[in-house]
Amino acid sequence: MRRAAGDTAPAPARRPKDRKARIALAGAELFCERGYHGVSVDEIAAAVGISGPAVYRHFPNKYAILVHATREVVGALLAATGEPAASSAEGLLDELLRALAEAAVSRRRVAGLYQWEGRYLTPEHRQEFAGSMATLVGRVAAPLRELRPELTAAQADLLVNAALSAFGSVTTYRTAGADTEHLLTRVAWTLLRTDAPTVPPRRRTAPQDTPATGPVRPVSRRELLLVEAMRLFHRHGYHAVAVEDIGRAAGMQASSVYRYFPGKADLLAAAYYRATDRLTGATTAAIAEAADPADALHRVVRAYVDFAFGQSDLIAVYLAENNNLPDRDRHQLRGAQRLHVEEWVGLVRAVRPDLLAGDARVLVHAALNVVTDVGRLGRFDRTAGYDDQTARLALAVLHA
C-alpha cells in the first residue's frame, strides 16, 4: 500500500532511559512479595511490560537484579539522609528521622529486602550492603551521641538500629501514608531516648553447617528432623536445602525422612504450625496470668521475646519462608498470624484507649519487628540481659 503524500513513517518506540531502574524495582517488589526463588526473569519482565530477553540487555541474570535492587534500597536511604540542613544535634536528628520515615513509607514494597533476601547475596555483596548500612547508622548515631554523650558508640548504634527496624516494619502491612510517617518518627524518637541499652559481647558463631549437638538435641527422630530443617532453612534459605541435607544433618538417610514427612514443604508447614501453636499458647497463658491490661501487655511482649530468643531458627524461618508454604497451609497460617497481631492490638488499646486501631496496629508491627531485628543483631544472646533489653525496647515502641 502506497503511503499518501505528506505521511511520515511512525517513529520507532524509544527505550525508556530508566528501564534498568524499573526492572530492578519490579524485581524487588516481586522478591519481597514471593521470595527470591519464587520469581522468574520472565515474570519480572512481564511486570515491566517487556519481554524476557529484553531484561538481559540490562542484567546478565536474576541475581544481578537482586544486587541492584538491594543497592537501590540502601541507596535511597543514604540519599534521603545525605544533606541535612539543621545545625543543632536535636534538629539534625529530627530531620534525619523524618527523612527516613518518608523514604521507608514511599518504598515500603521493597524495603523488606534488607531483612531476609540478604541471605541470597554472595559474601562480597553482603559485605558491601553491610558497609552501606553501617554508613547510614553512623549518620544517625553521630548527632545522637552529641545529644546523649553518656552513650557508647555500641549503645548508640543499637538504638539507631532499633529505630531503623521500626521504619522497616512498614513492609509488614498494606496501608501507610503521611500519618504513618509521623507515627514512626515518634516511635524512632522514643527508641533513641530510651535508657542506655545493654549490648551483648561479641562472640564467634558456630560453623553454619554443624548439626545441632549437646543436651538439647531431641531424642525423637521427628523432632530432630524439624530442628535440623529449621536450622538449615534459616542458614541457607528454603530452596537451597534438599531433603538429603536435612536427613544427613539428622544422621539418617533421605528415605527415612519420608517416613515422617511426605516432602520438604510438609516439613516446613509442620514447623509453622508448631510455631503458631507455641506462640498462641504463650500469649494465652500470659494474658490469663495478668492482673490487668498493662500487666498483660508486658507479659505477652516478654513471652514473644522468650520465644524468639529460645527458638531463633524457628522464628526466623517463620517470618521469612511463608511464601514457600503449600497454598492450603499458607492462608490458614497467615490468618493465625493476623489473629496474633490483633491480640496485641487489643491489649495496646486497652492500655491506651485514646489510640486509634490503625495506629495501634502500626505500633504492634514495629514492636514485633524490633524484637526480631534487635534479637538477630545480638545473635539472640541472653548474656547480660540482652533479652530483657529487647523486651524493654519493644514495650517502649508500644507506649510511643
Short mmCIF file of C-alpha atoms in Angstrom, two decimals:
data_model
loop_
_atom_site.label_atom_id
_atom_site.label_comp_id
_atom_site.label_asym_id
_atom_site.label_seq_id
_atom_site.Cartn_x
_atom_site.Cartn_y
_atom_site.Cartn_z
CA MET A 1 0.00 0.00 0.00
CA ARG A 2 1.48 3.34 -1.07
CA ARG A 3 1.81 5.97 1.68
CA ALA A 4 -0.13 9.18 0.97
CA ALA A 5 1.83 12.33 0.32
CA GLY A 6 2.78 14.10 3.49
CA ASP A 7 2.51 10.96 5.59
CA THR A 8 5.55 10.03 7.60
CA ALA A 9 6.63 6.68 8.97
CA PRO A 10 5.85 6.22 12.67
CA ALA A 11 8.83 6.91 14.87
CA PRO A 12 10.31 3.78 16.41
CA ALA A 13 9.45 3.32 20.07
CA ARG A 14 12.19 4.64 22.28
CA ARG A 15 13.51 2.63 25.15
CA PRO A 16 12.86 4.50 28.43
CA LYS A 17 16.05 5.85 29.97
CA ASP A 18 15.04 4.47 33.36
CA ARG A 19 14.21 0.96 32.19
CA LYS A 20 17.02 -0.60 34.20
CA ALA A 21 15.69 1.04 37.35
CA ARG A 22 12.16 -0.11 36.50
CA ILE A 23 13.33 -3.69 36.09
CA ALA A 24 15.16 -3.59 39.42
CA LEU A 25 12.13 -2.08 41.16
CA ALA A 26 9.77 -4.69 39.71
CA GLY A 27 12.19 -7.43 40.73
CA ALA A 28 12.48 -6.07 44.26
CA GLU A 29 8.71 -5.87 44.67
CA LEU A 30 8.27 -9.43 43.44
CA PHE A 31 11.14 -10.74 45.60
CA CYS A 32 9.56 -9.17 48.69
CA GLU A 33 6.13 -10.49 47.78
CA ARG A 34 7.01 -14.04 46.74
CA GLY A 35 10.64 -14.65 47.70
CA TYR A 36 13.74 -14.66 45.52
CA HIS A 37 13.37 -18.22 44.28
CA GLY A 38 9.65 -17.80 43.67
CA VAL A 39 10.20 -15.25 40.89
CA SER A 40 11.48 -15.79 37.35
CA VAL A 41 13.11 -13.30 34.98
CA ASP A 42 10.11 -13.65 32.65
CA GLU A 43 7.77 -12.65 35.49
CA ILE A 44 9.89 -9.59 36.23
CA ALA A 45 9.82 -8.71 32.55
CA ALA A 46 6.02 -9.08 32.42
CA ALA A 47 5.67 -6.73 35.40
CA VAL A 48 7.63 -4.09 33.48
CA GLY A 49 5.79 -4.78 30.21
CA ILE A 50 8.74 -6.09 28.23
CA SER A 51 9.94 -9.48 27.02
CA GLY A 52 12.20 -11.76 28.98
CA PRO A 53 15.15 -11.35 26.57
CA ALA A 54 14.88 -7.56 26.92
CA VAL A 55 15.79 -7.89 30.60
CA TYR A 56 19.15 -9.38 29.64
CA ARG A 57 20.11 -6.16 27.86
CA HIS A 58 20.36 -4.63 31.34
CA PHE A 59 21.12 -7.54 33.68
CA PRO A 60 23.04 -10.77 32.97
CA ASN A 61 20.83 -12.81 35.33
CA LYS A 62 18.29 -12.67 38.15
CA TYR A 63 20.98 -12.41 40.80
CA ALA A 64 22.25 -9.18 39.25
CA ILE A 65 18.73 -7.76 39.62
CA LEU A 66 18.76 -8.67 43.31
CA VAL A 67 22.13 -6.99 43.84
CA HIS A 68 21.00 -3.85 42.04
CA ALA A 69 17.74 -3.80 43.98
CA THR A 70 19.46 -4.06 47.38
CA ARG A 71 21.80 -1.27 46.36
CA GLU A 72 18.81 0.84 45.39
CA VAL A 73 17.10 0.26 48.75
CA VAL A 74 20.04 1.37 50.86
CA GLY A 75 21.00 4.00 48.28
CA ALA A 76 17.59 5.66 48.66
CA LEU A 77 18.06 5.83 52.43
CA LEU A 78 21.56 7.29 52.05
CA ALA A 79 20.28 9.84 49.54
CA ALA A 80 17.45 10.83 51.87
CA THR A 81 19.90 11.49 54.72
CA GLY A 82 22.76 12.93 52.69
CA GLU A 83 22.33 16.69 53.10
CA PRO A 84 20.60 17.65 56.36
CA ALA A 85 20.24 21.39 56.94
CA ALA A 86 19.71 21.64 60.71
CA SER A 87 22.54 22.93 62.89
CA SER A 88 21.68 21.54 66.34
CA ALA A 89 22.00 17.85 67.20
CA GLU A 90 18.32 17.58 68.06
CA GLY A 91 17.24 19.36 64.89
CA LEU A 92 19.57 17.23 62.81
CA LEU A 93 18.22 14.02 64.34
CA ASP A 94 14.64 15.10 63.75
CA GLU A 95 15.41 15.92 60.13
CA LEU A 96 17.12 12.57 59.61
CA LEU A 97 14.31 10.57 61.23
CA ARG A 98 11.62 12.33 59.20
CA ALA A 99 13.57 11.71 56.01
CA LEU A 100 13.99 8.02 56.85
CA ALA A 101 10.30 7.65 57.69
CA GLU A 102 9.30 9.21 54.37
CA ALA A 103 11.77 7.04 52.45
CA ALA A 104 10.56 3.88 54.20
CA VAL A 105 6.89 4.57 53.51
CA SER A 106 7.46 5.58 49.90
CA ARG A 107 9.46 2.37 49.26
CA ARG A 108 7.54 0.09 51.58
CA ARG A 109 7.00 -2.57 48.89
CA VAL A 110 10.74 -3.15 48.52
CA ALA A 111 12.19 -2.19 51.91
CA GLY A 112 11.85 -5.78 53.13
CA LEU A 113 14.89 -6.77 51.08
CA TYR A 114 17.11 -5.56 53.91
CA GLN A 115 15.78 -8.20 56.28
CA TRP A 116 15.63 -11.55 54.55
CA GLU A 117 16.80 -11.50 50.95
CA GLY A 118 20.36 -10.74 52.09
CA ARG A 119 20.83 -14.47 52.64
CA TYR A 120 20.98 -14.88 48.86
CA LEU A 121 23.81 -12.39 48.37
CA THR A 122 27.38 -13.59 47.99
CA PRO A 123 29.76 -12.72 50.86
CA GLU A 124 31.21 -9.91 48.75
CA HIS A 125 27.83 -8.26 48.12
CA ARG A 126 26.66 -8.95 51.66
CA GLN A 127 29.71 -7.12 52.97
CA GLU A 128 29.03 -4.24 50.59
CA PHE A 129 25.43 -3.98 51.82
CA ALA A 130 26.54 -4.15 55.45
CA GLY A 131 29.06 -1.37 54.83
CA SER A 132 26.38 0.88 53.34
CA MET A 133 24.08 0.20 56.27
CA ALA A 134 26.92 0.99 58.68
CA THR A 135 27.33 4.35 56.95
CA LEU A 136 23.61 5.01 57.39
CA VAL A 137 23.69 4.03 61.07
CA GLY A 138 26.71 6.27 61.60
CA ARG A 139 24.92 9.29 60.15
CA VAL A 140 22.17 8.98 62.74
CA ALA A 141 24.39 7.84 65.62
CA ALA A 142 26.71 10.88 65.38
CA PRO A 143 24.11 13.52 66.37
CA LEU A 144 22.56 11.05 68.83
CA ARG A 145 25.86 10.78 70.74
CA GLU A 146 26.21 14.55 70.62
CA LEU A 147 22.76 14.82 72.17
CA ARG A 148 23.41 11.94 74.60
CA PRO A 149 27.17 11.89 75.37
CA GLU A 150 26.68 9.18 78.01
CA LEU A 151 26.08 6.60 75.27
CA THR A 152 28.95 4.48 73.99
CA ALA A 153 29.32 4.01 70.25
CA ALA A 154 27.89 0.48 70.52
CA GLN A 155 24.88 1.66 72.54
CA ALA A 156 24.12 4.45 70.08
CA ASP A 157 24.39 2.04 67.15
CA LEU A 158 21.99 -0.37 68.85
CA LEU A 159 19.37 2.32 69.43
CA VAL A 160 19.70 3.55 65.84
CA ASN A 161 19.29 0.01 64.53
CA ALA A 162 16.15 -0.35 66.64
CA ALA A 163 14.78 2.86 65.11
CA LEU A 164 15.61 1.64 61.60
CA SER A 165 13.82 -1.61 62.41
CA ALA A 166 10.70 0.35 63.35
CA PHE A 167 10.84 2.10 59.97
CA GLY A 168 11.37 -1.25 58.25
CA SER A 169 8.15 -2.61 59.76
CA VAL A 170 6.13 -0.78 57.08
CA THR A 171 6.77 -3.79 54.85
CA THR A 172 4.54 -5.97 57.05
CA TYR A 173 1.20 -4.22 56.47
CA ARG A 174 -0.72 -2.96 53.47
CA THR A 175 -1.56 0.71 54.02
CA ALA A 176 0.80 3.51 55.01
CA GLY A 177 0.83 7.26 54.47
CA ALA A 178 1.71 10.62 56.00
CA ASP A 179 0.14 9.69 59.34
CA THR A 180 2.27 6.56 59.42
CA GLU A 181 5.38 8.63 58.77
CA HIS A 182 4.60 10.89 61.72
CA LEU A 183 3.86 7.94 63.99
CA LEU A 184 7.03 6.08 63.03
CA THR A 185 9.09 9.22 63.55
CA ARG A 186 7.64 9.43 67.05
CA VAL A 187 8.48 5.76 67.62
CA ALA A 188 12.05 6.34 66.46
CA TRP A 189 12.46 9.29 68.82
CA THR A 190 11.10 7.17 71.68
CA LEU A 191 13.66 4.46 70.97
CA LEU A 192 16.55 6.91 70.72
CA ARG A 193 15.57 8.41 74.08
CA THR A 194 15.39 5.12 76.00
CA ASP A 195 17.88 4.29 78.74
CA ALA A 196 21.37 3.30 77.69
CA PRO A 197 20.91 -0.24 76.35
CA THR A 198 22.68 -3.46 77.17
CA VAL A 199 24.98 -4.53 74.33
CA PRO A 200 25.96 -8.22 74.22
CA PRO A 201 29.65 -9.09 73.91
CA ARG A 202 30.93 -10.09 70.52
CA ARG A 203 31.04 -13.86 70.16
CA ARG A 204 32.22 -16.20 67.47
CA THR A 205 29.35 -18.07 65.90
CA ALA A 206 29.41 -21.82 65.46
CA PRO A 207 30.04 -23.12 61.94
CA GLN A 208 26.84 -22.81 59.97
CA ASP A 209 26.79 -26.38 58.77
CA THR A 210 27.42 -28.04 62.14
CA PRO A 211 24.37 -30.12 63.16
CA ALA A 212 22.70 -29.34 66.46
CA THR A 213 24.54 -31.01 69.32
CA GLY A 214 24.50 -31.01 73.10
CA PRO A 215 21.98 -31.92 75.79
CA VAL A 216 19.06 -30.23 73.98
CA ARG A 217 19.34 -32.43 70.90
CA PRO A 218 15.90 -34.07 70.51
CA VAL A 219 15.53 -37.80 71.04
CA SER A 220 12.51 -38.19 68.76
CA ARG A 221 13.52 -38.52 65.11
CA ARG A 222 10.56 -36.42 64.00
CA GLU A 223 11.57 -33.62 66.38
CA LEU A 224 15.20 -33.91 65.32
CA LEU A 225 14.21 -33.53 61.67
CA LEU A 226 12.23 -30.38 62.49
CA VAL A 227 15.14 -28.88 64.44
CA GLU A 228 17.69 -29.60 61.71
CA ALA A 229 15.38 -28.45 58.93
CA MET A 230 14.77 -25.11 60.65
CA ARG A 231 18.47 -24.62 61.25
CA LEU A 232 19.29 -25.30 57.59
CA PHE A 233 16.35 -23.26 56.23
CA HIS A 234 17.47 -20.35 58.40
CA ARG A 235 21.13 -20.56 57.38
CA HIS A 236 20.71 -21.15 53.66
CA GLY A 237 17.10 -20.47 52.69
CA TYR A 238 14.39 -23.00 51.95
CA HIS A 239 15.24 -23.51 48.26
CA ALA A 240 18.94 -24.14 48.88
CA VAL A 241 18.25 -27.07 51.22
CA ALA A 242 17.42 -30.57 49.98
CA VAL A 243 15.73 -33.40 51.85
CA GLU A 244 19.08 -35.22 51.67
CA ASP A 245 20.72 -32.32 53.54
CA ILE A 246 18.14 -32.49 56.30
CA GLY A 247 18.48 -36.25 56.62
CA ARG A 248 22.26 -36.06 56.72
CA ALA A 249 22.16 -33.41 59.48
CA ALA A 250 19.80 -35.62 61.48
CA GLY A 251 22.00 -38.68 60.95
CA MET A 252 19.66 -40.62 58.68
CA GLN A 253 19.09 -41.45 55.02
CA ALA A 254 16.79 -39.29 52.89
CA SER A 255 14.45 -42.27 52.51
CA SER A 256 13.99 -42.29 56.27
CA VAL A 257 12.89 -38.63 56.23
CA TYR A 258 9.88 -39.56 54.10
CA ARG A 259 8.62 -41.88 56.82
CA TYR A 260 7.86 -38.77 58.87
CA PHE A 261 7.13 -36.11 56.23
CA PRO A 262 5.83 -36.58 52.66
CA GLY A 263 8.08 -33.80 51.39
CA LYS A 264 10.12 -30.73 52.23
CA ALA A 265 7.10 -28.40 52.05
CA ASP A 266 5.26 -30.56 54.57
CA LEU A 267 8.22 -30.29 56.92
CA LEU A 268 8.15 -26.51 56.57
CA ALA A 269 4.40 -26.43 57.22
CA ALA A 270 4.81 -28.59 60.32
CA ALA A 271 7.33 -26.10 61.69
CA TYR A 272 4.92 -23.22 61.03
CA TYR A 273 2.08 -24.94 62.82
CA ARG A 274 4.47 -25.70 65.68
CA ALA A 275 5.49 -22.04 65.94
CA THR A 276 1.89 -20.85 65.70
CA ASP A 277 0.73 -23.23 68.41
CA ARG A 278 3.57 -22.24 70.73
CA LEU A 279 3.02 -18.52 70.21
CA THR A 280 -0.71 -18.87 70.73
CA GLY A 281 -0.20 -20.92 73.87
CA ALA A 282 2.38 -18.50 75.29
CA THR A 283 0.17 -15.49 74.55
CA THR A 284 -2.92 -17.10 76.05
CA ALA A 285 -1.04 -18.09 79.21
CA ALA A 286 0.46 -14.62 79.57
CA ILE A 287 -2.96 -12.95 79.38
CA ALA A 288 -4.54 -15.46 81.74
CA GLU A 289 -1.91 -14.78 84.40
CA ALA A 290 -2.08 -10.98 84.14
CA ALA A 291 -3.56 -8.72 86.77
CA ASP A 292 -4.66 -6.00 84.34
CA PRO A 293 -4.24 -4.97 80.66
CA ALA A 294 -0.89 -3.23 81.31
CA ASP A 295 0.44 -6.35 83.01
CA ALA A 296 -0.94 -8.50 80.18
CA LEU A 297 0.81 -6.37 77.56
CA HIS A 298 4.09 -6.65 79.42
CA ARG A 299 3.69 -10.40 79.73
CA VAL A 300 2.85 -11.05 76.06
CA VAL A 301 5.86 -8.99 74.96
CA ARG A 302 8.06 -10.96 77.32
CA ALA A 303 6.59 -14.24 76.06
CA TYR A 304 7.33 -13.26 72.46
CA VAL A 305 10.89 -12.26 73.31
CA ASP A 306 11.42 -15.54 75.17
CA PHE A 307 10.12 -17.45 72.17
CA ALA A 308 12.28 -15.50 69.70
CA PHE A 309 15.45 -15.93 71.80
CA GLY A 310 14.76 -19.56 72.66
CA GLN A 311 13.74 -20.63 69.14
CA SER A 312 15.72 -18.25 66.94
CA ASP A 313 15.95 -20.59 63.93
CA LEU A 314 12.25 -21.33 64.09
CA ILE A 315 11.18 -17.69 64.43
CA ALA A 316 13.46 -16.63 61.57
CA VAL A 317 12.03 -19.27 59.25
CA TYR A 318 8.51 -18.49 60.48
CA LEU A 319 8.92 -14.86 59.39
CA ALA A 320 10.88 -15.42 56.19
CA GLU A 321 9.65 -18.50 54.37
CA ASN A 322 5.83 -18.28 54.34
CA ASN A 323 5.80 -17.86 50.55
CA ASN A 324 7.11 -21.41 50.24
CA LEU A 325 4.25 -22.99 52.14
CA PRO A 326 1.64 -25.02 50.27
CA ASP A 327 -1.39 -22.85 49.43
CA ARG A 328 -3.68 -24.79 51.75
CA ASP A 329 -1.40 -24.05 54.69
CA ARG A 330 -0.30 -20.53 53.81
CA HIS A 331 -3.77 -18.97 54.01
CA GLN A 332 -4.57 -20.70 57.28
CA LEU A 333 -1.28 -19.71 58.89
CA ARG A 334 -1.44 -16.11 57.71
CA GLY A 335 -4.85 -15.92 59.34
CA ALA A 336 -3.30 -17.13 62.58
CA GLN A 337 -0.54 -14.51 62.28
CA ARG A 338 -3.16 -11.77 61.86
CA LEU A 339 -5.01 -13.01 64.95
CA HIS A 340 -1.77 -12.83 66.94
CA VAL A 341 -1.26 -9.21 65.86
CA GLU A 342 -4.87 -8.32 66.68
CA GLU A 343 -4.45 -9.81 70.16
CA TRP A 344 -1.63 -7.35 70.74
CA VAL A 345 -3.64 -4.52 69.19
CA GLY A 346 -6.50 -5.18 71.62
CA LEU A 347 -4.14 -5.06 74.59
CA VAL A 348 -2.47 -1.86 73.41
CA ARG A 349 -5.84 -0.15 73.02
CA ALA A 350 -6.97 -1.42 76.42
CA VAL A 351 -3.91 0.28 77.93
CA ARG A 352 -4.21 3.34 75.64
CA PRO A 353 -7.92 3.78 74.86
CA ASP A 354 -7.31 7.08 73.06
CA LEU A 355 -5.24 5.31 70.38
CA LEU A 356 -6.87 4.55 67.03
CA ALA A 357 -6.89 0.90 65.96
CA GLY A 358 -4.79 1.66 62.87
CA ASP A 359 -2.15 3.46 64.91
CA ALA A 360 -2.08 0.63 67.45
CA ARG A 361 -1.54 -1.81 64.62
CA VAL A 362 1.43 0.23 63.33
CA LEU A 363 2.96 0.18 66.82
CA VAL A 364 2.45 -3.57 67.17
CA HIS A 365 4.13 -4.34 63.85
CA ALA A 366 7.01 -2.02 64.79
CA ALA A 367 7.44 -3.71 68.19
CA LEU A 368 7.44 -7.20 66.66
CA ASN A 369 9.99 -6.10 64.07
CA VAL A 370 12.22 -4.58 66.73
CA VAL A 371 12.25 -7.85 68.68
CA THR A 372 13.34 -9.93 65.68
CA ASP A 373 15.80 -7.39 64.25
CA VAL A 374 17.43 -6.37 67.53
CA GLY A 375 17.48 -10.01 68.62
CA ARG A 376 19.20 -11.04 65.40
CA LEU A 377 21.64 -8.14 65.71
CA GLY A 378 22.75 -9.58 69.06
CA ARG A 379 22.55 -13.19 67.80
CA PHE A 380 19.70 -13.81 70.25
CA ASP A 381 22.26 -13.86 73.05
CA ARG A 382 20.77 -13.75 76.57
CA THR A 383 24.14 -12.71 78.03
CA ALA A 384 23.99 -9.67 80.33
CA GLY A 385 20.22 -9.41 79.98
CA TYR A 386 20.10 -8.67 76.26
CA ASP A 387 16.69 -10.34 76.05
CA ASP A 388 15.42 -8.06 78.84
CA GLN A 389 16.76 -5.07 76.91
CA THR A 390 15.00 -6.20 73.76
CA ALA A 391 11.71 -6.54 75.65
CA ARG A 392 12.13 -3.01 77.06
CA LEU A 393 12.65 -1.61 73.57
CA ALA A 394 9.51 -3.37 72.29
CA LEU A 395 7.47 -2.03 75.19
CA ALA A 396 8.80 1.47 74.57
CA VAL A 397 7.51 1.22 70.99
CA LEU A 398 4.05 0.22 72.18
CA HIS A 399 3.93 3.23 74.52
CA ALA A 400 5.31 5.73 71.99
#
